[in-house]
XYZ file of C-alpha atoms in Angstrom:
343
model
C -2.795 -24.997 -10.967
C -3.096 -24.467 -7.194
C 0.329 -25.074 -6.173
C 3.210 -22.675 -4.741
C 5.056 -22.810 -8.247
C 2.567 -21.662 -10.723
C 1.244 -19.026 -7.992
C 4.991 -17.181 -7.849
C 4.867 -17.311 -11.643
C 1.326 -15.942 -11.884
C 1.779 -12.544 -9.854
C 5.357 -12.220 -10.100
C 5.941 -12.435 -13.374
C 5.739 -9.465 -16.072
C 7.861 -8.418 -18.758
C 6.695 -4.605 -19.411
C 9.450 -2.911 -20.455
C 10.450 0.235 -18.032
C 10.846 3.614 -21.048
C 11.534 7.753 -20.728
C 9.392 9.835 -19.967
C 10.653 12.555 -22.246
C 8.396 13.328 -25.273
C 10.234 14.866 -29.043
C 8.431 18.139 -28.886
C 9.710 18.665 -32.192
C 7.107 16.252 -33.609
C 3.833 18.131 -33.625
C 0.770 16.549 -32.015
C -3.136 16.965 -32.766
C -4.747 19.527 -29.928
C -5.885 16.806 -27.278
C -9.728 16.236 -27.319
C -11.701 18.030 -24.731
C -10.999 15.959 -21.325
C -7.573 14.775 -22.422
C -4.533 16.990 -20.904
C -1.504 16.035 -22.708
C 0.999 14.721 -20.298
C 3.902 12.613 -19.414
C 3.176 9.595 -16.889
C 1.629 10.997 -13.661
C 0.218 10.110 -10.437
C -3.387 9.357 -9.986
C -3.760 11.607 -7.118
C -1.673 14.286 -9.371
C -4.467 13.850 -12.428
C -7.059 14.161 -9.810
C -5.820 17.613 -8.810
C -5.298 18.967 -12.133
C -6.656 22.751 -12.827
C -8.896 20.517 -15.934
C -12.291 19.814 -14.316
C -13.331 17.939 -17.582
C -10.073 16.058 -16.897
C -10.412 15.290 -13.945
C -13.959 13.870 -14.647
C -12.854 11.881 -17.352
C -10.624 10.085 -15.474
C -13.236 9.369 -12.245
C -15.289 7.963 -14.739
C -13.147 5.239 -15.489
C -10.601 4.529 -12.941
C -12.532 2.303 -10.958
C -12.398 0.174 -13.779
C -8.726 -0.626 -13.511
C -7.158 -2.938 -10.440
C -4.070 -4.613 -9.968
C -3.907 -7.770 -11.189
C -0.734 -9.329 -9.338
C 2.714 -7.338 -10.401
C 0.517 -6.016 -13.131
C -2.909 -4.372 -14.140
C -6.489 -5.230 -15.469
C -9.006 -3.157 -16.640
C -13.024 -3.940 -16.080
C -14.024 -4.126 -19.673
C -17.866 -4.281 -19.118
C -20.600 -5.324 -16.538
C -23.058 -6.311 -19.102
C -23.876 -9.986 -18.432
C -26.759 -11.774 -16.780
C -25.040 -11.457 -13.345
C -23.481 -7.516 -13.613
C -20.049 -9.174 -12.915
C -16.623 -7.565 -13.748
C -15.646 -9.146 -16.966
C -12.073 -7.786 -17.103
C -9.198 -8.075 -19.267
C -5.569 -8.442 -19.285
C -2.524 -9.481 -20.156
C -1.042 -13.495 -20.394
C 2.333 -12.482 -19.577
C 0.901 -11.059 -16.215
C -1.106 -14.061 -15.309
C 2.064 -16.174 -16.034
C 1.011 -18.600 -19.729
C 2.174 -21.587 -17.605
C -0.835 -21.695 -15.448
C -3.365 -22.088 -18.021
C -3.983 -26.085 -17.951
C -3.429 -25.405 -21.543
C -2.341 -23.811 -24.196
C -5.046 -24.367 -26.689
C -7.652 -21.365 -27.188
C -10.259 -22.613 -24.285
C -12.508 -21.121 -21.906
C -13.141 -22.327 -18.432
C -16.405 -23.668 -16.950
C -15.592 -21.264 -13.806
C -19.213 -22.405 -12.682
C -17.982 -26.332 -12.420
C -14.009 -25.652 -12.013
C -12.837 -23.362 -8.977
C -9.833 -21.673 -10.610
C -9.895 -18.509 -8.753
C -7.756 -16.113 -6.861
C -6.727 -13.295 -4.621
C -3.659 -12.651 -4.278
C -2.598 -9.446 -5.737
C -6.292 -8.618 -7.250
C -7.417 -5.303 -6.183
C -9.773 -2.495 -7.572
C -10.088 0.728 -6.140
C -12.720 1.476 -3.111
C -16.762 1.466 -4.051
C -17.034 5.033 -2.679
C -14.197 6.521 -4.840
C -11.432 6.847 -2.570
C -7.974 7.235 -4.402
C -6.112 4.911 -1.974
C -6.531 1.298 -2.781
C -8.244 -0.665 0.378
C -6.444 -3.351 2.153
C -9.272 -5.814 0.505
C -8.599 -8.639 -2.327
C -11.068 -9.395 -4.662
C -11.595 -12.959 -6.558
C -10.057 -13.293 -9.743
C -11.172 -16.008 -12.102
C -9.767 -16.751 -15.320
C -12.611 -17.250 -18.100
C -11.121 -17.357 -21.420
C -7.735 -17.030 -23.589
C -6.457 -17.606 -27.757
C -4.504 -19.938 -28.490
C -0.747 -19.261 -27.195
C 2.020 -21.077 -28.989
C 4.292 -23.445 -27.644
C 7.029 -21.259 -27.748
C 5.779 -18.293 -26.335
C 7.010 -17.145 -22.898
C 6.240 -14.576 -20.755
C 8.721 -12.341 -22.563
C 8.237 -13.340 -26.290
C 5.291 -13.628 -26.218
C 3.276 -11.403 -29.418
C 0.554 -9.177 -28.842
C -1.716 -11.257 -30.676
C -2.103 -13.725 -28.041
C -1.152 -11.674 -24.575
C -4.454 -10.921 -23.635
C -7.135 -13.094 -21.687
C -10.809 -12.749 -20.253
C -11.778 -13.499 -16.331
C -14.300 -12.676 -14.423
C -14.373 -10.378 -11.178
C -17.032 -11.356 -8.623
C -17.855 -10.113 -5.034
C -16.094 -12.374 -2.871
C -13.120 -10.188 -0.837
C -10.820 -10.980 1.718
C -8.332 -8.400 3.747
C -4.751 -8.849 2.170
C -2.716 -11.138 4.473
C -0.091 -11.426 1.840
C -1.052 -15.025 1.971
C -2.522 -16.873 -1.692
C -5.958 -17.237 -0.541
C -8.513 -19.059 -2.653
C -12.129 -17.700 -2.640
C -15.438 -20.212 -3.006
C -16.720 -20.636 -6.535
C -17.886 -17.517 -8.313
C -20.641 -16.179 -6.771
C -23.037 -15.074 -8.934
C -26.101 -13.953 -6.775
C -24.652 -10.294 -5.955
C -23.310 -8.059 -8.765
C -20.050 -6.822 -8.677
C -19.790 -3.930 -6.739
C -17.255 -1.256 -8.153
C -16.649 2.857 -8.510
C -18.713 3.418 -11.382
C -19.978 6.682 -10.892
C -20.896 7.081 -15.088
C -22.215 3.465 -15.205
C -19.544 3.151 -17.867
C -19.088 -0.324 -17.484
C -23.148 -0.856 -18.135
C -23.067 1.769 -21.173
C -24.761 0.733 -24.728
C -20.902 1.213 -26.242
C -18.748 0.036 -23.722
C -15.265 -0.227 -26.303
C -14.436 1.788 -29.412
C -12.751 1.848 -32.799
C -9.229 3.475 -32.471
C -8.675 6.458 -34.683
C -5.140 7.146 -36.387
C -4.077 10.657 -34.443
C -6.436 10.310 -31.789
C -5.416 11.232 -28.793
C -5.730 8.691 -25.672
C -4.823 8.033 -22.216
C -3.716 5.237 -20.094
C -4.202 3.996 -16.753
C -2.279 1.108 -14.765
C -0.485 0.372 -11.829
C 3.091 0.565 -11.486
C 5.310 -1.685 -9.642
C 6.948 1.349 -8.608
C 4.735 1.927 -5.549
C 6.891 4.458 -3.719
C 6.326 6.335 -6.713
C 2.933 5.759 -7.771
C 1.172 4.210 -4.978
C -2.303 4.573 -6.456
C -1.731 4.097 -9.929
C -0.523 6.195 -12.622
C -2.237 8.295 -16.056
C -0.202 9.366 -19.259
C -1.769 10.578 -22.621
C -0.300 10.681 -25.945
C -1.080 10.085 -30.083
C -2.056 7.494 -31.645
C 0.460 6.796 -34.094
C -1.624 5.739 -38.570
C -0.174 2.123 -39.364
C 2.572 3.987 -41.419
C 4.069 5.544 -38.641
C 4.425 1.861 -36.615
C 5.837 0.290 -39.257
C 8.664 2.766 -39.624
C 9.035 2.704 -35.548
C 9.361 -1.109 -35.684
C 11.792 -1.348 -38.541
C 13.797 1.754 -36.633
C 13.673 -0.222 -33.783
C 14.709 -3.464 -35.689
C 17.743 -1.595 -37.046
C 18.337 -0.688 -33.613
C 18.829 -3.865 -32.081
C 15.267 -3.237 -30.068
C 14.084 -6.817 -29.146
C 10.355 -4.711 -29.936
C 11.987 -4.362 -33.409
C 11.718 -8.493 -33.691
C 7.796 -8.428 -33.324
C 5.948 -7.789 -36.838
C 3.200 -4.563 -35.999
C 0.149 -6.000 -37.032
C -2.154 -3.171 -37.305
C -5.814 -5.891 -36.695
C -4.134 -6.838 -33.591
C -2.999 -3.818 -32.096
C -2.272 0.003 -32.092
C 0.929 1.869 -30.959
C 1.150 4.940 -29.424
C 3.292 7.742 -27.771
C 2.141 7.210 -24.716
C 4.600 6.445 -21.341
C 4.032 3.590 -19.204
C 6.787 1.186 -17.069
C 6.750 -1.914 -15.432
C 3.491 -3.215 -14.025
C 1.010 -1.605 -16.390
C 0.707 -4.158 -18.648
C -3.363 -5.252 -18.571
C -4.100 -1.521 -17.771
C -6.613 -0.147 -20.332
C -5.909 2.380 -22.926
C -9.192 5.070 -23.114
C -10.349 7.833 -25.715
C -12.239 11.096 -24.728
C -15.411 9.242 -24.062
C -13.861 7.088 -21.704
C -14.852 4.421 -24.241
C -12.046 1.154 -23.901
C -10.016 1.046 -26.728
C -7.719 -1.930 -25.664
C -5.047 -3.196 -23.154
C -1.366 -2.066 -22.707
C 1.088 -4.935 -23.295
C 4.555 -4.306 -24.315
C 6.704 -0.566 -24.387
C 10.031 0.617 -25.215
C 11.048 3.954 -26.485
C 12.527 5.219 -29.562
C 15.239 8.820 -30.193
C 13.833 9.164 -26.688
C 10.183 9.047 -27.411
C 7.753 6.416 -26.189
C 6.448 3.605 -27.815
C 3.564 2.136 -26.314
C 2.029 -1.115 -27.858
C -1.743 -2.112 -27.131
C -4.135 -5.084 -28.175
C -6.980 -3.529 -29.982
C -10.324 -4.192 -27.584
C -11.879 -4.819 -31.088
C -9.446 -7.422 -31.754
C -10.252 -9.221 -28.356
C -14.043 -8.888 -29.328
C -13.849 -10.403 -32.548
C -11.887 -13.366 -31.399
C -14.396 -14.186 -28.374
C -17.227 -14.029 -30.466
C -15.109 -15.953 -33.510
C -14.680 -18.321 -30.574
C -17.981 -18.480 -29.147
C -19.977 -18.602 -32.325
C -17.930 -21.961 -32.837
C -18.734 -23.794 -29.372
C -21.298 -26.496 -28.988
C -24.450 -25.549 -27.174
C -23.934 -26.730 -24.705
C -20.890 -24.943 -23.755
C -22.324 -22.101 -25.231
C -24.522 -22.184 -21.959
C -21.863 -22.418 -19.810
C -20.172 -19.375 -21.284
C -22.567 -17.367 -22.355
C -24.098 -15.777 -19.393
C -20.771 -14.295 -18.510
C -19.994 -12.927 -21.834
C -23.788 -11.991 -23.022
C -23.468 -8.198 -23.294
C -20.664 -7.789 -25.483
C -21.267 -10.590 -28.118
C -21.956 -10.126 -31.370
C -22.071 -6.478 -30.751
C -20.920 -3.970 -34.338
């Protein structure tokens, strides 16, 4: 996996597709929850300064969850495990399906096999600050589904463009070089800008509600423009709704229109996003995760934002884990331990 090929490929490759900004005001839209402004895709640092103090506090609470992750995002799911490290999620197409050493579902034994990484794996400062630091942290890939042989980076269906990894303490200063850190290191917890201990909460994930209003947070490749990452909110569209967007879009000649809405899998909202979000995390008012941004077009000039259900990605780790040996189970399990088998 460690060669100059599969490395390009990893962090270079993403297939989020760039939409409008413009939302159809003539579709009415539920009164956002209190915390959620409704908005168009926006700077960090501009969401930071808005005149909404409960805004503004909703999104400190989770925005040191989400990093780069290469030319795209990830988003810290939880820090519940027996060594409070960053077990994050994100998206296949963004770590590039090719460097998996295979395309069977699988975890890896990252305590016996060193696949880790810097390059292009950042989260945002411990103390808060909005710029990024010039620090990498270790990436290390933990689990993925199954990914059929035909899948690419670009066709590849929501229902297998996510994965697991794990987030540990190890940092270097970006030399713009692919650095490879030690095995994980598991002594020291992560340290991260958690300043609700959301990532340690009882309920670290919800249940997505039809009409529910949610926002977004990722980092676009666009760095001129959004140099610290980027925040949009919209509606949660009821299955109904997606099935008419996709078969619009089908009859539209959208390549989105080609990929069946399956409503266990994933959600779709009217939220904006563009290149290099994919892997960011979708939130509700609680700051609750409610999945991971994957794929995005728009429709009649209105955005259509497609995300993997965090429920989805729970059921099939634990469907997964609940099937291993024991003593793999062991090797897993400590990384993973908070969030399985959890209602």
């Amino acid at each position: 996996m460690k060669n100059t090929i599969n490395l390009i490929w990893m962090f270079l490759t993403t297939m989020f597709i760039a939409i409008g900004c413009a939302k159809d005001s003539s579709v009415p839209t539920p009164n956002p929850p209190k915390g959620i402004v409704e908005t168009n895709l926006i700077k960090l640092e501009d969401a930071l300064n808005h005149s909404s103090t409960d805004f503004v506090n909703l999104i400190n609470k989770v925005r040191g969850s989400v990093g780069t992750n290469g030319a795209g995002s990830k988003v810290i799911w939880s820090k519940k495990n027996d060594y409070n490290l960053g077990l994050f999620v994100s998206a296949n197409h963004v770590y590039g399906i090719s460097s998996w050493t295979s395309l069977n579902e699988e975890f890896i034994d990252i305590v016996a096999i060193n696949n880790g990484i810097f390059l292009g794996s950042k989260i945002p400062k411990t103390n808060g600050n909005i710029s990024l630091s010039n620090e990498w942290n270790a990436n290390f890939g933990l689990y993925h589904p199954q990914i059929p042989s035909i899948a690419t980076n670009t066709t590849i269906f929501p229902k297998d463009d996510f994965y697991l990894g794990i987030i540990d303490n190890q940092r270097i200063i970006d030399n713009g070089l692919g650095n490879y850190p030690n095995f994980v290191q598991t002594s020291t917890p992560l340290q991260m800008y958690d300043p609700n201990n959301k990532t340690l909460a009882t309920q670290t994930w919800a249940i997505t509600n039809t009409n529910e209003v949610v926002f977004a947070i990722g980092y676009p490749q666009d760095k001129a423009k959004y140099p610290n990452g980027a925040v949009s909110t919209g509606k949660v569209y009821s299955d109904s709704e997606a099935e008419s967007i996709i078969q619009s879009l089908k009859l539209k000649g959208n390549v989105e229109g080609d990929i069946p809405y399956n409503p266990q899998v994933e959600f779709l909202a009217n939220i904006d996003a563009i290149a290099g979000m994919s892997g960011g995390g979708a939130f509700n008012a609680d700051g609750q995760l409610l999945g991971i941004m994957v794929r995005a077009t728009e429709l009649n000039g209105k955005p259509v934002l497609r995300v993997v259900r965090i429920t989805y990605i729970k059921q099939k780790l634990n469907t997964f884990y609940n099937a291993l040996s024991i003593s793999n189970k062991n090797k897993i399990k400590p990384f993973i331990s908070g969030e399985l088998n959890r209602n």
